[in-house]
């Protein structure tokens, strides 16, 4: 049975299908056989803005492709094995990367660096060579470091365009809306808040003061809500008890962000969402990448919005975020250098 969120996504996408004569797009998922990759492939198969789906993994992708390909939507699906990465990337416009290992209880996202850094670097090298104009959506953790790794790898290949490389932080935005909805007794569609910064612990900065219901939360309830948003990932890791981290909510968030990008690429105006991209928001503090609201358009990132007015508590959260984020970014850069 579809979750309510998935059903809403499906109905939104179906509406987009019936009202637009959009150009359609070839999308690749690298890591399609995994916990995120499988449901993400399913959700992309039902996105009418996807014309063709290219599913790659070092194991299992042809099976996932055969399964998903029976769904009665127009797009075509093909699976590729370990030695077929170049073929998988032929002609793709958007590449989503959930390849890599997930956390187990007791680990931080940074503990995944040693394994995932080289996976992401090698995949980015191939994308840079075969599909240099593709938009790359990085899900693999630690996002604060893997996105700089992708950027530097493409830079070295001479094909980096900051408008086309995105860290997917949508799950933080999804969680913030859901958790604020829960504590304030509202539908999450009315409790959307920007979440800025990065994607781990203290680098995740929810700007609750920018939503009327969020602004009304104070004291211990405020502290608990911020903590839950910052450490929502740990909640899932603990509950899964060694079986991995968020996969279903992440697939939803990944499909939601991909759909937002595709709408922008297709010329829709006013598609605005936070994402972790290279920008100048805190360049004066030596922080090259920062998630804040971005308008997505035909070239990818069209406009980066300032983070807006902050409460005193949010100023403190931001102060705690920036040094950690800077370290994570530098660690990613150093890996490629
Ligand atoms: N950005 C975010 O908000 C979130 C990120 N994640 C991250 O996403 C990543 C994937 O998580 P899961 O899907 O749960 O893990 P998983 O272990 O279930 O799946 C990962 C898949 O990647 C594949 N893979 C490994 N090396 C590869 C390579 N070189 N090329 C292609 N595929 C390769 C594996 O075969 C596997 O199928 C983890 O790093 C996790 O921390 C997870 C949740 C949220
Ligand atoms: O917590 C993890 O390791 C996975 C993740 O990034 C999240 O759920 O936000």
Coordinates of C-alpha atoms and ligand atoms in Angstrom, one line a residue:
X1 CA 0.0 0.0 0.0
X2 CA 1.3 3.5 -0.8
X3 CA 2.0 5.7 2.1
X4 CA 0.1 9.0 2.2
X5 CA 3.2 10.9 1.3
X6 CA 3.9 8.6 -1.7
X7 CA 0.2 8.9 -2.8
X8 CA 0.5 12.7 -2.6
X9 CA 3.7 12.7 -4.6
X10 CA 2.0 10.5 -7.2
X11 CA -1.0 12.7 -7.4
X12 CA 1.1 15.8 -7.7
X13 CA 3.1 14.2 -10.4
X14 CA 0.0 13.0 -12.2
X15 CA -1.3 16.6 -12.1
X16 CA 2.0 17.8 -13.6
X17 CA 1.6 15.2 -16.3
X18 CA -1.9 16.2 -17.3
X19 CA -1.2 19.9 -17.3
X20 CA 2.2 20.2 -19.0
X21 CA 3.6 19.5 -22.4
X22 CA 7.0 19.1 -20.8
X23 CA 10.2 18.0 -22.4
X24 CA 11.1 14.7 -20.8
X25 CA 14.4 13.6 -19.4
X26 CA 16.7 10.6 -19.0
X27 CA 17.6 10.0 -15.4
X28 CA 20.3 7.6 -14.0
X29 CA 20.3 6.1 -10.5
X30 CA 23.8 5.0 -9.4
X31 CA 23.3 2.6 -6.5
X32 CA 19.9 1.5 -7.7
X33 CA 20.0 -1.9 -6.1
X34 CA 20.3 -0.5 -2.5
X35 CA 17.9 0.4 0.3
X36 CA 17.4 3.8 -1.1
X37 CA 18.0 3.0 -4.8
X38 CA 15.1 0.5 -5.1
X39 CA 12.2 2.7 -3.8
X40 CA 13.8 5.7 -5.4
X41 CA 13.7 3.9 -8.8
X42 CA 10.1 3.1 -8.2
X43 CA 9.2 6.7 -7.5
X44 CA 11.1 8.0 -10.5
X45 CA 9.3 5.4 -12.7
X46 CA 6.0 7.1 -11.7
X47 CA 7.4 10.6 -12.3
X48 CA 6.0 11.7 -15.7
X49 CA 8.9 14.1 -16.2
X50 CA 11.2 11.1 -16.5
X51 CA 11.2 9.6 -20.0
X52 CA 13.9 7.0 -19.5
X53 CA 15.4 5.4 -16.4
X54 CA 18.9 4.0 -16.3
X55 CA 19.6 1.8 -13.2
X56 CA 23.2 1.1 -12.3
X57 CA 24.7 -0.8 -9.3
X58 CA 27.7 -3.1 -8.8
X59 CA 25.0 -5.7 -7.9
X60 CA 21.4 -6.2 -8.5
X61 CA 20.4 -3.4 -10.9
X62 CA 19.1 -5.6 -13.8
X63 CA 16.7 -7.3 -11.4
X64 CA 15.4 -4.0 -10.0
X65 CA 15.0 -2.7 -13.6
X66 CA 13.1 -5.7 -14.7
X67 CA 10.7 -5.4 -11.8
X68 CA 10.2 -1.6 -12.0
X69 CA 9.8 -1.8 -15.8
X70 CA 6.5 -3.6 -15.4
X71 CA 4.9 -0.4 -13.9
X72 CA 2.3 1.0 -16.4
X73 CA 3.8 4.4 -17.0
X74 CA 5.3 5.6 -20.3
X75 CA 9.0 5.7 -19.4
X76 CA 11.5 3.0 -20.3
X77 CA 13.8 1.3 -17.8
X78 CA 17.1 -0.4 -18.3
X79 CA 19.4 -2.0 -15.7
X80 CA 23.2 -2.1 -16.0
X81 CA 25.8 -4.3 -14.3
X82 CA 29.2 -3.4 -12.7
X83 CA 31.1 -3.1 -15.9
X84 CA 28.5 -1.1 -17.7
X85 CA 28.7 2.3 -16.0
X86 CA 29.6 4.2 -19.2
X87 CA 26.6 2.7 -21.1
X88 CA 24.3 3.6 -18.1
X89 CA 25.4 7.2 -18.3
X90 CA 25.0 7.6 -22.1
X91 CA 22.8 10.6 -22.8
X92 CA 21.6 11.2 -19.2
X93 CA 20.5 14.6 -18.1
X94 CA 20.2 13.9 -14.4
X95 CA 22.3 11.5 -12.3
X96 CA 21.2 10.6 -8.8
X97 CA 23.8 9.0 -6.5
X98 CA 22.7 6.9 -3.5
X99 CA 25.7 4.5 -3.9
X100 CA 27.7 3.7 -0.8
X101 CA 27.4 2.2 2.7
X102 CA 24.9 3.4 5.3
X103 CA 25.5 3.9 9.1
X104 CA 25.1 1.4 11.9
X105 CA 24.2 2.4 15.5
X106 CA 27.1 4.2 17.1
X107 CA 28.5 5.6 13.9
X108 CA 28.5 9.2 12.6
X109 CA 28.0 10.1 9.0
X110 CA 31.7 11.1 8.9
X111 CA 32.6 7.4 9.8
X112 CA 31.4 6.5 6.3
X113 CA 33.9 8.8 4.6
X114 CA 36.6 6.2 4.2
X115 CA 34.4 3.9 2.2
X116 CA 32.1 6.4 0.4
X117 CA 34.6 9.0 -0.6
X118 CA 36.3 6.8 -3.3
X119 CA 32.9 5.4 -4.5
X120 CA 31.6 8.9 -5.1
X121 CA 34.8 10.2 -6.6
X122 CA 35.0 7.3 -9.1
X123 CA 31.3 7.7 -10.1
X124 CA 31.8 11.5 -10.5
X125 CA 34.9 10.8 -12.7
X126 CA 32.8 8.7 -15.1
X127 CA 29.9 11.2 -15.1
X128 CA 32.4 13.9 -16.0
X129 CA 33.7 11.9 -18.9
X130 CA 30.5 10.4 -20.3
X131 CA 27.9 13.0 -19.4
X132 CA 29.7 16.2 -18.6
X133 CA 26.5 18.3 -18.8
X134 CA 24.5 16.1 -16.4
X135 CA 23.0 17.5 -13.2
X136 CA 24.4 15.4 -10.3
X137 CA 22.3 14.9 -7.2
X138 CA 24.4 13.5 -4.3
X139 CA 22.7 11.4 -1.6
X140 CA 25.7 9.3 -0.4
X141 CA 27.0 10.4 3.0
X142 CA 28.7 12.3 4.4
X143 CA 27.0 14.8 2.1
X144 CA 29.0 17.7 3.6
X145 CA 32.1 16.0 2.2
X146 CA 30.9 14.0 -0.8
X147 CA 29.5 17.0 -2.6
X148 CA 32.9 18.9 -2.4
X149 CA 34.5 15.6 -3.6
X150 CA 32.2 15.5 -6.7
X151 CA 32.8 19.2 -7.4
X152 CA 36.6 19.0 -7.1
X153 CA 36.6 15.8 -9.3
X154 CA 34.7 17.6 -12.0
X155 CA 36.9 20.7 -11.6
X156 CA 40.0 18.6 -12.2
X157 CA 38.3 17.2 -15.3
X158 CA 37.5 20.8 -16.4
X159 CA 33.8 20.2 -16.5
X160 CA 32.5 21.6 -13.1
X161 CA 29.5 23.9 -13.2
X162 CA 28.3 24.9 -9.8
X163 CA 24.7 25.2 -11.1
X164 CA 24.7 21.4 -11.7
X165 CA 26.0 19.8 -8.5
X166 CA 23.6 19.3 -5.6
X167 CA 23.7 17.7 -2.2
X168 CA 20.3 16.3 -1.5
X169 CA 19.3 17.8 1.9
X170 CA 15.5 17.4 1.2
X171 CA 15.1 14.8 4.0
X172 CA 15.9 17.4 6.6
X173 CA 13.2 19.7 5.1
X174 CA 10.7 16.8 5.0
X175 CA 11.5 16.0 8.6
X176 CA 11.3 19.6 9.8
X177 CA 7.8 20.0 8.2
X178 CA 6.6 16.7 9.6
X179 CA 7.9 17.2 13.1
X180 CA 6.7 20.8 13.4
X181 CA 3.4 19.6 12.1
X182 CA 3.3 17.0 14.8
X183 CA 4.1 19.3 17.7
X184 CA 1.9 22.1 16.5
X185 CA -1.0 19.9 15.4
X186 CA -1.0 21.0 11.8
X187 CA -0.8 19.5 8.3
X188 CA 2.9 19.4 7.3
X189 CA 2.0 21.3 4.2
X190 CA 1.5 24.3 6.5
X191 CA 4.6 23.8 8.5
X192 CA 7.3 23.9 5.8
X193 CA 10.5 25.6 7.1
X194 CA 13.8 26.2 5.4
X195 CA 16.6 24.0 6.7
X196 CA 20.0 25.5 6.0
X197 CA 23.7 24.6 6.5
X198 CA 24.7 21.0 5.9
X199 CA 23.5 17.5 6.4
X200 CA 24.8 16.1 9.8
X201 CA 24.0 16.9 13.4
X202 CA 24.9 20.5 14.3
X203 CA 25.4 21.5 10.7
X204 CA 21.6 21.1 10.2
X205 CA 20.0 24.4 11.0
X206 CA 16.2 24.6 10.9
X207 CA 14.9 28.1 10.6
X208 CA 11.7 27.6 12.6
X209 CA 11.2 31.3 13.1
X210 CA 10.4 31.6 9.4
X211 CA 7.1 29.8 9.8
X212 CA 4.3 31.2 11.9
X213 CA 3.7 27.9 13.8
X214 CA 7.5 27.4 14.2
X215 CA 7.9 30.9 15.6
X216 CA 5.4 30.1 18.3
X217 CA 7.5 27.2 19.7
X218 CA 9.8 28.2 22.5
X219 CA 11.7 26.9 25.6
X220 CA 12.2 23.2 26.0
X221 CA 9.8 22.3 23.2
X222 CA 11.9 24.4 20.8
X223 CA 15.2 22.7 21.9
X224 CA 13.6 19.3 21.6
X225 CA 12.2 20.0 18.1
X226 CA 15.6 21.4 16.9
X227 CA 17.3 18.3 18.3
X228 CA 14.9 15.9 16.6
X229 CA 15.4 17.6 13.2
X230 CA 19.2 17.6 13.6
X231 CA 19.3 14.0 14.7
X232 CA 16.3 12.5 12.8
X233 CA 18.7 10.2 11.0
X234 CA 19.9 8.7 14.3
X235 CA 16.3 8.0 15.3
X236 CA 16.0 5.7 12.2
X237 CA 19.5 4.2 12.5
X238 CA 18.6 3.2 16.1
X239 CA 15.2 1.8 15.3
X240 CA 16.6 -0.3 12.4
X241 CA 19.1 -1.7 14.9
X242 CA 22.0 -2.5 12.5
X243 CA 19.9 -3.0 9.3
X244 CA 20.9 0.5 7.9
X245 CA 19.5 4.0 7.9
X246 CA 16.6 5.9 6.4
X247 CA 15.7 4.4 3.0
X248 CA 12.0 4.9 2.4
X249 CA 11.7 8.5 3.6
X250 CA 15.0 9.2 1.8
X251 CA 13.7 7.7 -1.5
X252 CA 10.6 10.0 -1.1
X253 CA 12.9 13.0 -0.4
X254 CA 15.2 12.1 -3.3
X255 CA 12.3 11.7 -5.7
X256 CA 10.8 15.0 -4.5
X257 CA 14.0 16.9 -5.1
X258 CA 14.5 15.2 -8.5
X259 CA 11.0 16.2 -9.5
X260 CA 11.7 19.8 -8.4
X261 CA 14.8 19.9 -10.5
X262 CA 13.0 18.4 -13.5
X263 CA 10.3 21.0 -13.2
X264 CA 12.9 23.7 -13.2
X265 CA 14.7 22.2 -16.1
X266 CA 11.4 22.1 -18.0
X267 CA 11.0 25.9 -17.6
X268 CA 8.6 26.0 -14.6
X269 CA 9.2 29.2 -12.6
X270 CA 9.3 29.6 -8.9
X271 CA 10.6 26.1 -8.0
X272 CA 12.4 27.0 -4.7
X273 CA 13.9 24.5 -2.2
X274 CA 17.0 24.2 0.0
X275 CA 19.9 22.2 -1.4
X276 CA 23.6 22.0 -0.6
X277 CA 25.5 23.7 -3.4
X278 CA 28.6 25.7 -4.0
X279 CA 27.8 29.4 -3.3
X280 CA 29.0 32.6 -1.6
X281 CA 26.5 32.6 1.2
X282 CA 29.3 32.2 3.8
X283 CA 32.4 32.3 1.5
X284 CA 33.7 35.1 3.8
X285 CA 33.9 32.5 6.5
X286 CA 35.7 30.0 4.3
X287 CA 32.6 27.9 3.8
X288 CA 32.3 27.1 0.1
X289 CA 29.2 25.0 0.2
X290 CA 26.0 25.8 2.1
X291 CA 22.4 24.7 1.8
X292 CA 19.9 27.5 1.5
X293 CA 16.9 28.2 -0.6
X294 CA 17.7 27.9 -4.3
X295 CA 15.5 28.6 -7.3
X296 CA 15.8 25.7 -9.8
X297 CA 15.5 26.5 -13.5
X298 CA 16.6 25.6 -17.0
X299 CA 20.3 25.6 -16.1
X300 CA 19.9 24.0 -12.7
X301 CA 20.7 26.6 -9.9
X302 CA 19.2 29.9 -11.2
X303 CA 19.2 31.9 -8.0
X304 CA 20.5 31.5 -4.4
X305 CA 18.5 33.2 -1.8
X306 CA 19.9 34.7 1.4
X307 CA 19.0 32.8 4.5
X308 CA 16.8 35.7 5.8
X309 CA 16.2 37.0 9.3
X310 CA 17.3 34.7 12.2
X311 CA 16.1 34.5 15.8
X312 CA 18.8 34.7 18.5
X313 CA 18.6 30.9 18.9
X314 CA 19.2 30.4 15.2
X315 CA 22.2 32.8 15.3
X316 CA 23.7 30.4 17.8
X317 CA 22.8 27.3 15.8
X318 CA 24.5 28.9 12.8
X319 CA 27.6 29.7 14.8
X320 CA 27.9 26.1 15.8
X321 CA 27.3 24.9 12.2
X322 CA 29.9 26.9 10.3
X323 CA 33.2 25.5 11.8
X324 CA 32.0 21.9 11.5
X325 CA 30.8 22.4 8.0
X326 CA 34.1 24.1 7.0
X327 CA 36.0 21.1 8.3
X328 CA 33.8 18.6 6.5
X329 CA 34.2 20.5 3.2
X330 CA 38.0 20.8 3.5
X331 CA 38.2 17.0 4.2
X332 CA 36.4 16.3 1.0
X333 CA 38.6 18.7 -1.0
X334 CA 41.8 17.2 0.6
X335 CA 40.7 13.7 -0.5
X336 CA 40.6 14.7 -4.2
X337 CA 43.8 16.8 -4.0
Ligands
LIG1 N1 21.4 12.5 1.9 C1 20.6 12.0 2.8 O1 19.7 12.6 3.4 C2 20.7 10.5 3.1 C3 21.8 9.8 2.7 N2 21.9 8.4 2.9 C4 23.1 7.8 2.4 O2 22.8 7.1 1.2 C5 23.8 6.0 1.0 C6 23.1 4.7 0.6 O3 22.3 4.2 1.6 P1 21.4 2.9 1.5 O4 20.7 2.8 0.2 O5 20.6 2.7 2.7 O6 22.6 1.8 1.4 P2 22.6 0.3 0.8 O7 23.8 -0.4 1.3 O8 21.3 -0.3 1.0 O9 22.7 0.6 -0.8 C7 23.9 1.1 -1.3 C8 24.0 0.6 -2.7 O10 25.2 1.1 -3.3 C9 25.8 0.1 -4.1 N3 27.1 0.5 -4.4 C10 28.3 0.4 -3.7 N4 29.3 0.8 -4.4 C11 28.9 1.2 -5.6 C12 29.5 1.7 -6.7 N5 30.8 1.9 -6.8 N6 28.7 2.0 -7.8 C13 27.4 1.7 -7.8 N7 26.8 1.3 -6.7 C14 27.5 1.0 -5.6 C15 25.6 -1.1 -3.3 O11 25.8 -2.3 -4.1 C16 24.2 -1.0 -2.7 O12 23.3 -1.6 -3.6 C17 24.5 5.9 2.4 O13 25.8 6.5 2.3 C18 23.6 6.7 3.3 O14 24.3 7.2 4.4 C19 20.9 7.8 3.6 C20 19.8 8.4 4.0 C21 19.6 9.9 3.9
LIG2 O1 21.4 9.2 9.3 C1 21.9 8.6 8.3 O2 23.0 8.1 8.4 C2 21.2 8.7 7.0 C3 20.9 10.1 6.8 O3 21.6 10.9 6.3 C4 19.6 10.6 7.3 O4 18.7 9.8 7.6 O5 19.4 11.8 7.4

